[in-house]
Amino acid sequence: MTKITINTAPIEGQKPGTSGLRKKCRVFMTEHYLENFVQAIFDGIGGVQGKTLIVGGDGRFYNDKATEIILRMAAANGAGRAIAGQNGLLSTPAASHLIRSMKTDGGIILSASHNPGGIDEDFGIKYNMSNGGPAPESVTDAIFDVTKSIQEYHIFEGGSVDLSVIGATALGDMQIDIVDPVTAYVDLMQSLFDFPAIGKMIAGGTAIRFDAMNAITGPYASAIIEDLLGAAKGSVVHGTPLPDFGGMHPDPNPTWAHELMDEMMGPNAPAFGCASDGDGDRNMIVGPNCYVSPSDSLAVIAANATVAPGYASGLKGVARSMPTSAALDRVAEALGIACYETPTGWKFFGNLMDDGRVSLCGEESFGTGSDHVREKDGVWAVLMWLNIMAVTGKSVPEIMQDHWAKFGRNYYSRHDFEAIESDKADAMITALRGALAGLKGQSFGAMTVETADDYSYLDPVDGSTSAHQGVRVVFEGGARFVVRLSGTGTSGATLRLYVEKLDLKDFDQDPQEALADVLKAAHTIIQIEGFSGRTAPDVIT
Ligand code: G16
């Protein structure tokens, strides 16, 4: 192959969002689109001369081609070594682990996470730092700046890199190592959890259903849950990663993981159900007739983490994104540990973990994880739940009832209004921000506003500030709603409305009924129908 330099020009709209650059796949496939952004990453991080990078992705359409292009560009830009998952595959947490454990300079992860895949669906790319975590805003801003003035990129042309064979090769002066995507991650999980106890519980008859949604976690879940822990073959369903996820929308929530939900709410439900997303960092936990909201899952894990060997010495502290429910705060208070609140986006947890302030983090968006990597981790959350069940001997519904009896129940729900025209969504948020100052003391049905603000975060580690991270309105008595626009969509705007209310006595209500007053007040204050014409959400979690 020959190293060449290609002339290009800036392409508009390459600004990374909540988690990297996500666009329609066909956009990424247009001339120079991917290459411009990859060169911008390399330039934005100060070049890759002599550096070692991890490369891999979730297997969606274009993952293999893009991996190969990135390797050819890394070599042409002087990188010393690249380590790629076999066939370009790596789950996001496994990539984070490799970046850390192999002491590399960083990595490029190809994924649009929970968004659908296929030539007409979504693709994405993000850069993770040497700590294994998503690049902070200072770095994504630098990358974006390069995209606005880029004039050329470097690439090896005239051949291809074989991603299918495990082992070492070279391209120019760069060594390429193709590695098994699963092995190192499995070792890490075995170092954290009590596999013998979980295996014993499974051998005793605890049936498991893991819905990998035809996405990246299939091989990881099969290796761990079926091969190592002894669950029956077929416990992992949709276990083969497919370029279009077999038409599934790999977002582990009750709407999109409806096959799993139907089984878990049916007469022959297994004892434990779970699902993961496109790139393996999200999870959903379900018991028989018992959906566990992500905020509750996070709180349960915080309250019980010490049952797992990797966490036996206790948690340093915990963190949650601002829209995530305060169920975690109640556990932290009882444990006497710090609880940090951050903006939406896993990247905000990295500093807290690196600084030794927190061991456990989570978000309402089906993400939970710990400082074992610097990404959220779906399979990790599943194993933590299994470890808790194995040691306590309790079922999922029993764990939830016991948890609420001890800490109260933070009724919680998120309503998503998808594909709103962007200008209408922007107008809605602008009007809401303008109204905030006058809301205090006003009543909306049964609810009276106590405080209202536009959330701004001051990072306690590096002193950076992130403003406009979501409007929050707190009512007298502590119920609240938060509203913000998603930073991960690829068409139009998605309005996310998060509602929450603590109940210390009655734990068996339908969350939508328990939250009806808060929802009604939120709709009136935000004027969702007036601005967008929408009366009902597209997705409820
Ligand atoms: C990403 C981020 C998460 C965030 C989620 C939703 O998850 O890593 O921190 O909570 O998006 O963000 P938004 O509400 O802006 O759409 P993932 O799983 O897509 O990488």
Coordinates of C-alpha atoms and ligand atoms in Angstrom, one line a residue:
M1 CA 0.0 0.0 0.0
T2 CA 1.1 3.6 -0.6
K3 CA 0.8 6.5 1.8
I4 CA -0.9 9.4 0.2
T5 CA -2.3 12.8 1.2
I6 CA -5.8 13.7 -0.1
N7 CA -7.0 17.2 -0.5
T8 CA -10.3 17.8 1.2
A9 CA -12.5 20.7 2.5
P10 CA -14.4 21.3 5.7
I11 CA -17.8 19.5 5.9
E12 CA -20.5 21.2 8.0
G13 CA -22.1 19.7 11.0
Q14 CA -19.3 17.5 12.4
K15 CA -19.9 18.6 16.0
P16 CA -19.8 15.8 18.4
G17 CA -22.9 15.5 20.6
T18 CA -23.6 13.8 24.0
S19 CA -21.4 10.8 22.9
G20 CA -19.4 11.5 19.8
L21 CA -20.5 12.2 16.2
R22 CA -23.7 10.4 15.2
K23 CA -25.2 10.7 11.7
K24 CA -27.1 8.6 9.2
C25 CA -24.8 5.8 7.8
R26 CA -25.2 7.2 4.3
V27 CA -23.8 10.5 5.5
F28 CA -20.7 8.8 6.9
M29 CA -20.3 7.0 3.6
T30 CA -20.2 10.2 1.5
E31 CA -16.8 11.2 0.1
H32 CA -14.3 12.3 2.7
Y33 CA -16.9 12.4 5.6
L34 CA -15.4 9.8 7.8
E35 CA -11.9 10.5 6.8
N36 CA -12.3 14.3 7.6
F37 CA -13.5 13.5 11.1
V38 CA -10.8 10.9 11.8
Q39 CA -8.1 13.3 10.6
A40 CA -9.7 15.9 12.9
I41 CA -9.5 13.5 15.8
F42 CA -5.9 12.8 15.1
D43 CA -5.1 16.5 14.7
G44 CA -7.4 17.6 17.6
I45 CA -5.5 15.3 20.1
G46 CA -2.1 16.7 19.0
G47 CA -1.3 14.0 16.4
V48 CA -0.8 10.3 16.7
Q49 CA 2.9 10.0 15.9
G50 CA 4.3 7.0 17.7
K51 CA 1.0 6.5 19.7
T52 CA -0.9 3.3 20.4
L53 CA -4.6 3.2 19.7
I54 CA -7.5 0.8 20.2
V55 CA -10.0 0.6 17.3
G56 CA -13.3 -1.3 17.2
G57 CA -17.1 -1.0 17.2
D58 CA -20.4 -2.6 17.6
G59 CA -20.6 -4.4 14.3
R60 CA -23.3 -2.2 12.7
F61 CA -23.3 -1.6 9.0
Y62 CA -20.1 0.1 7.8
N63 CA -18.2 -0.9 11.1
D64 CA -15.8 -3.1 9.2
K65 CA -15.0 -0.7 6.4
A66 CA -14.7 2.2 8.8
T67 CA -12.3 0.2 11.1
E68 CA -10.1 -0.5 8.1
I69 CA -10.1 3.1 7.0
I70 CA -9.1 4.2 10.5
L71 CA -6.2 1.7 10.6
R72 CA -5.0 2.9 7.2
M73 CA -5.2 6.5 8.3
A74 CA -3.6 5.8 11.7
A75 CA -0.6 4.2 9.9
A76 CA -0.4 7.1 7.5
N77 CA -0.4 9.6 10.4
G78 CA 2.6 7.8 12.0
A79 CA 0.9 5.8 14.8
G80 CA 3.2 3.2 16.3
R81 CA 0.6 0.5 17.0
A82 CA -3.1 -0.1 16.6
I83 CA -5.0 -2.9 18.4
A84 CA -8.3 -3.8 16.8
G85 CA -11.0 -6.3 17.7
Q86 CA -11.3 -9.2 15.3
N87 CA -13.6 -8.3 12.4
G88 CA -13.6 -4.8 13.8
L89 CA -15.7 -5.8 16.8
L90 CA -15.4 -4.5 20.3
S91 CA -18.1 -3.6 22.8
T92 CA -17.7 -0.1 24.2
P93 CA -16.9 -1.3 27.7
A94 CA -14.5 -3.9 26.3
A95 CA -12.8 -1.1 24.2
S96 CA -12.5 1.0 27.4
H97 CA -10.9 -1.9 29.2
L98 CA -8.4 -2.5 26.4
I99 CA -7.4 1.2 26.3
R100 CA -6.7 1.0 30.0
S101 CA -5.2 -2.4 30.5
M102 CA -2.9 -2.2 27.5
K103 CA -1.8 1.3 28.6
T104 CA -2.6 2.8 25.2
D105 CA -2.9 6.5 24.3
G106 CA -6.6 6.2 23.5
G107 CA -9.1 4.6 21.2
I108 CA -11.7 5.2 18.5
I109 CA -15.0 3.5 19.1
L110 CA -17.5 3.1 16.2
S111 CA -21.1 3.0 17.3
A112 CA -24.3 4.9 17.4
S113 CA -25.1 3.0 20.5
H114 CA -28.8 2.3 20.9
N115 CA -29.8 3.8 17.6
P116 CA -30.9 1.3 14.8
G117 CA -28.2 0.1 12.3
G118 CA -28.1 -0.6 8.6
I119 CA -27.3 1.4 5.5
D120 CA -30.3 3.6 6.0
E121 CA -29.9 3.9 9.8
D122 CA -27.3 5.3 12.1
F123 CA -23.6 5.3 12.5
G124 CA -21.3 7.0 14.9
I125 CA -17.7 7.5 16.0
K126 CA -16.1 8.8 19.2
Y127 CA -12.7 9.2 20.7
N128 CA -11.8 7.9 24.1
M129 CA -8.8 9.1 26.1
S130 CA -6.0 7.1 27.7
N131 CA -8.1 6.7 30.9
G132 CA -10.6 4.7 28.7
G133 CA -13.3 7.3 29.0
P134 CA -15.0 9.5 26.4
A135 CA -13.1 12.6 25.5
P136 CA -14.2 15.6 27.6
E137 CA -15.7 18.7 26.0
S138 CA -12.3 20.5 25.7
V139 CA -11.1 17.7 23.4
T140 CA -14.3 17.3 21.4
D141 CA -14.3 21.1 20.9
A142 CA -10.7 20.9 19.6
I143 CA -11.7 18.1 17.2
F144 CA -14.7 20.1 16.0
D145 CA -12.5 23.1 15.4
V146 CA -10.2 21.1 13.1
T147 CA -13.3 19.9 11.1
K148 CA -14.0 23.5 10.3
S149 CA -10.6 24.2 8.7
I150 CA -9.4 20.8 7.5
Q151 CA -7.7 20.8 4.1
E152 CA -6.1 17.4 3.8
Y153 CA -5.9 13.9 5.3
H154 CA -3.4 11.1 5.2
I155 CA -4.1 7.5 4.3
F156 CA -2.6 4.3 2.9
E157 CA -4.3 3.3 -0.4
G158 CA -4.0 0.4 -2.7
G159 CA -4.8 -2.5 -0.5
S160 CA -6.8 -3.6 2.5
V161 CA -6.2 -4.8 6.1
D162 CA -7.4 -8.3 7.0
L163 CA -9.4 -7.9 10.2
S164 CA -10.5 -11.5 10.4
V165 CA -7.2 -13.2 11.5
I166 CA -6.1 -12.8 15.1
G167 CA -2.4 -11.9 15.3
A168 CA 0.1 -9.3 14.5
T169 CA 0.7 -7.6 11.1
A170 CA 2.1 -4.3 10.0
L171 CA 1.1 -1.4 7.8
G172 CA 4.0 0.9 7.0
D173 CA 5.7 1.4 10.3
M174 CA 2.6 0.7 12.3
Q175 CA 2.1 -2.6 14.0
I176 CA -1.5 -3.9 13.9
D177 CA -2.6 -6.4 16.5
I178 CA -6.0 -8.1 15.8
V179 CA -7.3 -9.4 19.1
D180 CA -10.2 -11.5 20.3
P181 CA -12.8 -9.0 21.5
V182 CA -14.1 -11.1 24.3
T183 CA -11.2 -12.7 26.3
A184 CA -9.8 -9.7 28.2
Y185 CA -13.2 -8.5 29.1
V186 CA -14.3 -11.9 30.5
D187 CA -11.1 -12.0 32.7
L188 CA -12.0 -8.6 34.1
M189 CA -15.6 -9.7 34.9
Q190 CA -14.2 -12.8 36.7
S191 CA -12.0 -10.6 38.8
L192 CA -15.0 -8.5 40.0
F193 CA -17.8 -11.0 40.6
D194 CA -18.4 -14.2 42.5
F195 CA -18.7 -16.6 39.5
P196 CA -18.9 -19.7 41.7
A197 CA -21.9 -18.3 43.7
I198 CA -23.7 -17.2 40.6
G199 CA -23.0 -20.5 38.9
K200 CA -24.4 -22.4 41.9
M201 CA -27.6 -20.3 41.8
I202 CA -28.0 -21.0 38.1
A203 CA -27.3 -24.7 38.6
G204 CA -30.0 -24.6 41.4
G205 CA -32.6 -23.6 38.8
T206 CA -32.5 -19.9 38.3
A207 CA -33.4 -19.4 34.7
I208 CA -32.0 -16.4 32.8
R209 CA -33.0 -14.7 29.6
F210 CA -30.4 -12.3 28.1
D211 CA -31.7 -10.4 25.0
A212 CA -28.6 -9.2 23.1
M213 CA -30.8 -7.7 20.5
N214 CA -28.6 -8.9 17.6
A215 CA -26.0 -6.5 18.8
I216 CA -22.5 -6.6 20.2
T217 CA -23.1 -8.3 23.6
G218 CA -24.1 -11.6 22.1
P219 CA -20.6 -13.1 22.1
Y220 CA -19.8 -11.7 25.5
A221 CA -23.0 -12.9 27.1
S222 CA -22.8 -16.4 25.5
A223 CA -19.2 -16.8 26.8
I224 CA -20.0 -15.6 30.3
I225 CA -23.6 -16.6 31.0
E226 CA -23.8 -19.9 29.1
D227 CA -20.2 -21.2 28.8
L228 CA -18.8 -20.0 32.2
L229 CA -21.8 -19.7 34.5
G230 CA -23.6 -22.7 33.1
A231 CA -26.9 -21.2 32.0
A232 CA -28.8 -23.4 29.5
K233 CA -28.0 -22.9 25.8
G234 CA -30.5 -20.5 24.5
S235 CA -30.5 -18.4 27.6
V236 CA -28.9 -15.7 25.4
V237 CA -31.3 -14.8 22.6
H238 CA -30.6 -12.7 19.5
G239 CA -27.0 -13.4 20.3
T240 CA -25.4 -12.9 16.9
P241 CA -24.3 -9.4 16.1
L242 CA -25.8 -8.4 12.7
P243 CA -25.0 -5.3 10.6
D244 CA -28.7 -4.1 10.8
F245 CA -29.4 -5.8 14.2
G246 CA -31.8 -8.0 12.4
G247 CA -34.2 -5.0 12.1
M248 CA -34.3 -4.6 15.9
H249 CA -33.9 -1.3 17.6
P250 CA -31.2 -2.2 20.0
D251 CA -32.3 0.1 22.9
P252 CA -32.9 -1.9 26.0
N253 CA -36.1 -0.3 27.3
P254 CA -39.6 -1.7 27.7
T255 CA -40.7 -0.2 24.3
W256 CA -37.9 -1.7 22.1
A257 CA -37.1 -4.8 24.1
H258 CA -40.7 -5.8 23.9
E259 CA -40.1 -9.5 23.2
L260 CA -38.2 -9.8 26.5
M261 CA -40.9 -7.7 28.3
D262 CA -43.7 -10.0 27.0
E263 CA -41.8 -13.0 28.2
M264 CA -41.0 -11.5 31.6
M265 CA -44.6 -10.4 32.2
G266 CA -46.0 -13.8 31.0
P267 CA -46.9 -16.9 32.9
N268 CA -43.6 -18.7 32.2
A269 CA -41.2 -15.9 32.9
P270 CA -37.6 -16.9 33.8
A271 CA -36.3 -15.7 37.2
F272 CA -34.1 -13.0 35.6
G273 CA -34.4 -11.1 32.4
C274 CA -32.0 -8.5 30.9
A275 CA -31.2 -6.8 27.7
S276 CA -28.3 -4.8 26.3
D277 CA -27.9 -2.2 23.6
G278 CA -26.1 -1.9 20.3
D279 CA -22.6 -1.3 21.7
G280 CA -23.0 -3.1 25.0
D281 CA -22.9 -0.2 27.5
R282 CA -26.6 0.0 28.4
N283 CA -28.7 -2.6 30.3
M284 CA -32.3 -3.2 31.3
I285 CA -33.1 -5.5 34.3
V286 CA -36.5 -7.2 34.6
G287 CA -37.8 -9.8 37.1
P288 CA -41.0 -11.8 36.7
N289 CA -43.7 -9.2 36.5
C290 CA -41.2 -6.6 37.8
Y291 CA -39.6 -4.0 35.6
V292 CA -36.7 -2.3 37.4
S293 CA -36.3 1.3 36.4
P294 CA -32.6 2.2 35.6
S295 CA -32.6 4.8 38.5
D296 CA -33.8 2.1 40.9
S297 CA -31.3 -0.4 39.5
L298 CA -28.5 2.0 40.2
A299 CA -29.7 2.5 43.8
V300 CA -30.0 -1.2 44.4
I301 CA -26.5 -1.8 43.1
A302 CA -25.1 1.0 45.3
A303 CA -26.9 -0.5 48.4
N304 CA -25.7 -4.1 47.7
A305 CA -22.4 -3.7 45.8
T306 CA -20.2 -5.1 48.6
V307 CA -21.6 -8.6 48.0
A308 CA -19.4 -8.7 44.9
P309 CA -15.7 -9.4 45.6
G310 CA -14.5 -6.5 43.5
Y311 CA -16.4 -4.1 45.7
A312 CA -16.1 -5.8 49.1
S313 CA -14.2 -3.0 50.6
G314 CA -17.0 -0.5 50.0
L315 CA -17.7 2.3 47.6
K316 CA -15.7 5.5 47.6
G317 CA -18.6 7.6 46.5
V318 CA -21.3 7.5 43.8
A319 CA -22.6 9.7 41.0
R320 CA -25.6 10.1 38.9
S321 CA -26.6 12.4 36.0
M322 CA -28.9 15.3 37.1
P323 CA -32.1 13.9 35.4
T324 CA -31.6 10.5 37.1
S325 CA -33.8 10.0 40.2
A326 CA -32.6 10.7 43.7
A327 CA -33.0 7.1 44.8
L328 CA -29.2 6.9 44.7
D329 CA -28.9 9.9 47.0
R330 CA -30.9 8.1 49.7
V331 CA -28.6 5.1 49.6
A332 CA -25.5 7.3 49.6
E333 CA -26.8 9.2 52.6
A334 CA -27.5 5.9 54.5
L335 CA -24.0 4.6 53.6
G336 CA -22.4 7.9 54.6
I337 CA -20.7 8.4 51.2
A338 CA -20.6 11.3 48.8
C339 CA -23.2 11.5 45.9
Y340 CA -22.3 13.7 43.0
E341 CA -24.7 15.1 40.4
T342 CA -23.4 15.6 36.8
P343 CA -24.9 16.6 33.4
T344 CA -26.2 13.9 31.1
G345 CA -23.2 12.1 29.4
W346 CA -20.9 9.5 30.7
K347 CA -17.9 11.7 29.9
F348 CA -18.7 13.8 33.0
F349 CA -18.1 10.8 35.4
G350 CA -14.5 10.3 34.2
N351 CA -12.9 13.0 36.3
L352 CA -14.7 11.9 39.4
M353 CA -13.5 8.3 39.0
D354 CA -9.9 9.3 38.0
D355 CA -9.8 11.5 41.1
G356 CA -10.8 8.6 43.3
R357 CA -14.1 10.3 44.4
V358 CA -16.6 7.7 43.1
S359 CA -16.6 4.0 42.4
L360 CA -20.1 3.7 41.0
C361 CA -22.0 5.8 38.5
G362 CA -25.3 5.6 36.6
E363 CA -27.9 7.3 34.5
E364 CA -31.6 7.0 33.9
S365 CA -30.8 6.2 30.3
F366 CA -30.2 2.6 31.2
G367 CA -26.5 3.1 31.9
T368 CA -24.7 1.8 35.0
G369 CA -21.1 1.2 35.6
S370 CA -18.1 1.5 37.9
D371 CA -14.5 2.5 37.9
H372 CA -13.4 -0.9 36.5
V373 CA -13.6 0.9 33.1
R374 CA -14.6 4.4 32.1
E375 CA -17.8 3.6 30.2
K376 CA -21.1 2.3 31.4
D377 CA -21.2 -1.4 31.1
G378 CA -24.3 -3.5 30.4
V379 CA -22.9 -7.0 31.0
W380 CA -21.3 -5.7 34.2
A381 CA -24.7 -4.5 35.5
V382 CA -26.3 -7.9 34.7
L383 CA -23.5 -9.7 36.6
M384 CA -23.8 -7.4 39.5
W385 CA -27.6 -8.1 39.8
L386 CA -26.9 -11.9 39.5
N387 CA -24.2 -11.6 42.2
I388 CA -26.7 -9.8 44.5
M389 CA -29.4 -12.4 43.9
A390 CA -26.9 -15.3 44.5
V391 CA -25.6 -13.9 47.8
T392 CA -28.9 -12.6 49.2
G393 CA -31.0 -15.5 47.9
K394 CA -33.7 -13.0 46.9
S395 CA -35.7 -12.7 43.7
V396 CA -35.8 -9.4 41.7
P397 CA -39.3 -8.5 43.1
E398 CA -38.1 -9.2 46.6
I399 CA -35.0 -7.1 46.2
M400 CA -37.1 -4.2 45.0
Q401 CA -39.7 -4.5 47.8
D402 CA -37.0 -4.7 50.4
H403 CA -35.2 -1.7 48.9
W404 CA -38.3 0.5 48.8
A405 CA -39.2 -0.5 52.4
K406 CA -35.8 0.7 53.5
F407 CA -35.3 3.8 51.4
G408 CA -38.8 4.8 50.1
R409 CA -39.7 4.6 46.4
N410 CA -38.7 7.4 44.0
Y411 CA -41.4 7.0 41.5
Y412 CA -39.8 7.9 38.2
S413 CA -40.5 8.0 34.5
R414 CA -39.1 9.5 31.3
H415 CA -41.3 10.6 28.4
D416 CA -39.6 11.0 25.0
F417 CA -41.2 13.1 22.2
E418 CA -39.2 12.1 19.2
A419 CA -38.5 13.8 15.8
I420 CA -39.9 17.2 16.7
E421 CA -38.9 19.9 14.2
S422 CA -35.7 21.4 15.6
D423 CA -36.8 25.0 15.4
K424 CA -40.0 24.2 17.3
A425 CA -38.1 22.3 20.0
D426 CA -35.6 25.2 20.3
A427 CA -38.4 27.7 20.6
M428 CA -40.0 25.6 23.3
I429 CA -36.8 25.5 25.4
T430 CA -36.1 29.2 24.8
A431 CA -39.6 30.1 26.0
L432 CA -39.3 27.9 29.0
R433 CA -35.9 29.3 30.0
G434 CA -37.5 32.8 29.7
A435 CA -40.4 31.8 32.0
L436 CA -38.2 30.2 34.8
A437 CA -37.7 33.3 36.8
G438 CA -41.4 33.9 37.3
L439 CA -42.4 30.3 38.2
K440 CA -41.6 30.2 41.9
G441 CA -44.8 30.2 44.0
Q442 CA -47.1 29.5 41.0
S443 CA -49.5 26.6 41.3
F444 CA -50.3 24.2 38.5
G445 CA -53.1 21.9 39.5
A446 CA -52.0 20.2 42.7
M447 CA -48.4 21.3 42.3
T448 CA -46.8 24.5 43.5
V449 CA -43.3 25.5 42.2
E450 CA -40.6 25.8 44.8
T451 CA -37.6 26.4 42.6
A452 CA -36.9 26.5 38.8
D453 CA -33.5 26.8 37.1
D454 CA -31.4 25.9 34.1
Y455 CA -28.8 23.4 35.4
S456 CA -25.1 24.4 35.2
Y457 CA -22.3 22.0 36.3
L458 CA -19.0 23.0 37.9
D459 CA -16.6 20.1 37.6
P460 CA -15.1 19.8 41.1
V461 CA -11.9 18.2 39.7
D462 CA -10.9 20.4 36.8
G463 CA -13.0 23.5 37.5
S464 CA -14.6 23.5 34.1
T465 CA -18.2 24.7 33.7
S466 CA -21.0 23.2 31.5
A467 CA -24.1 25.4 31.2
H468 CA -27.6 24.8 29.9
Q469 CA -27.7 21.1 30.8
G470 CA -31.4 20.8 31.4
V471 CA -34.3 22.9 32.9
R472 CA -35.4 21.6 36.3
V473 CA -38.5 22.6 38.2
V474 CA -38.9 21.4 41.8
F475 CA -42.3 21.5 43.4
E476 CA -43.2 21.9 47.1
G477 CA -42.8 18.5 48.7
G478 CA -39.9 17.5 46.5
A479 CA -41.5 16.2 43.3
R480 CA -39.8 17.5 40.2
F481 CA -39.5 17.5 36.5
V482 CA -36.5 18.0 34.2
V483 CA -36.6 18.7 30.6
R484 CA -33.8 18.8 28.0
L485 CA -33.2 18.0 24.3
S486 CA -31.4 14.8 23.5
G487 CA -27.8 15.1 22.2
T488 CA -27.7 11.7 20.6
G489 CA -30.5 11.8 17.9
T490 CA -29.8 12.0 14.2
S491 CA -33.1 13.5 12.9
G492 CA -35.0 16.4 14.3
A493 CA -35.1 16.9 18.0
T494 CA -36.0 14.6 20.8
L495 CA -37.5 16.2 23.9
R496 CA -36.9 14.3 27.1
L497 CA -39.2 14.9 30.0
Y498 CA -38.1 13.3 33.3
V499 CA -40.5 13.2 36.2
E500 CA -40.0 12.1 39.8
K501 CA -41.8 11.9 43.2
L502 CA -40.7 10.2 46.4
D503 CA -43.2 8.1 48.3
L504 CA -42.3 6.7 51.7
K505 CA -45.4 4.5 52.2
D506 CA -47.1 3.2 49.1
F507 CA -44.8 1.3 46.9
D508 CA -47.2 -0.5 44.6
Q509 CA -48.7 2.2 42.4
D510 CA -48.4 2.4 38.7
P511 CA -45.6 4.9 38.2
Q512 CA -47.6 6.8 35.5
E513 CA -50.5 7.2 38.0
A514 CA -48.2 8.1 40.9
L515 CA -46.7 10.8 38.7
A516 CA -49.9 12.1 37.0
D517 CA -50.0 15.4 38.8
V518 CA -46.3 16.2 38.1
L519 CA -46.8 15.2 34.4
K520 CA -49.8 17.5 34.1
A521 CA -48.0 20.4 35.6
A522 CA -45.0 19.8 33.4
H523 CA -47.1 19.8 30.2
T524 CA -48.7 23.1 31.2
I525 CA -45.4 24.8 32.1
I526 CA -43.5 23.5 29.1
Q527 CA -46.4 23.9 26.6
I528 CA -45.4 20.8 24.8
E529 CA -48.6 20.7 22.8
G530 CA -48.6 24.4 22.0
F531 CA -45.1 24.3 20.6
S532 CA -44.9 20.8 19.0
G533 CA -48.5 19.7 18.6
R534 CA -47.7 16.6 20.6
T535 CA -49.9 15.4 23.3
A536 CA -48.4 12.0 24.0
P537 CA -44.8 10.7 24.1
D538 CA -43.4 8.2 21.7
V539 CA -41.5 6.3 24.3
I540 CA -42.1 5.9 28.0
T541 CA -39.4 4.4 30.3
Ligands
G16_1 C1 -25.2 8.4 25.6 C2 -24.4 9.0 26.8 C3 -25.2 8.9 28.1 C4 -26.5 9.6 27.9 C5 -27.3 9.0 26.7 C6 -28.5 9.8 26.4 O1 -25.5 7.1 25.8 O2 -23.2 8.2 26.9 O3 -24.4 9.4 29.1 O4 -27.3 9.5 29.1 O5 -26.5 9.1 25.6 O6 -28.2 11.1 26.0 P1 -29.2 12.0 25.4 O7 -30.3 12.2 26.4 O8 -28.5 13.3 25.2 O9 -29.8 11.4 24.2 P2 -25.2 6.0 24.7 O10 -25.6 4.7 25.3 O11 -26.0 6.5 23.5 O12 -23.7 6.1 24.4

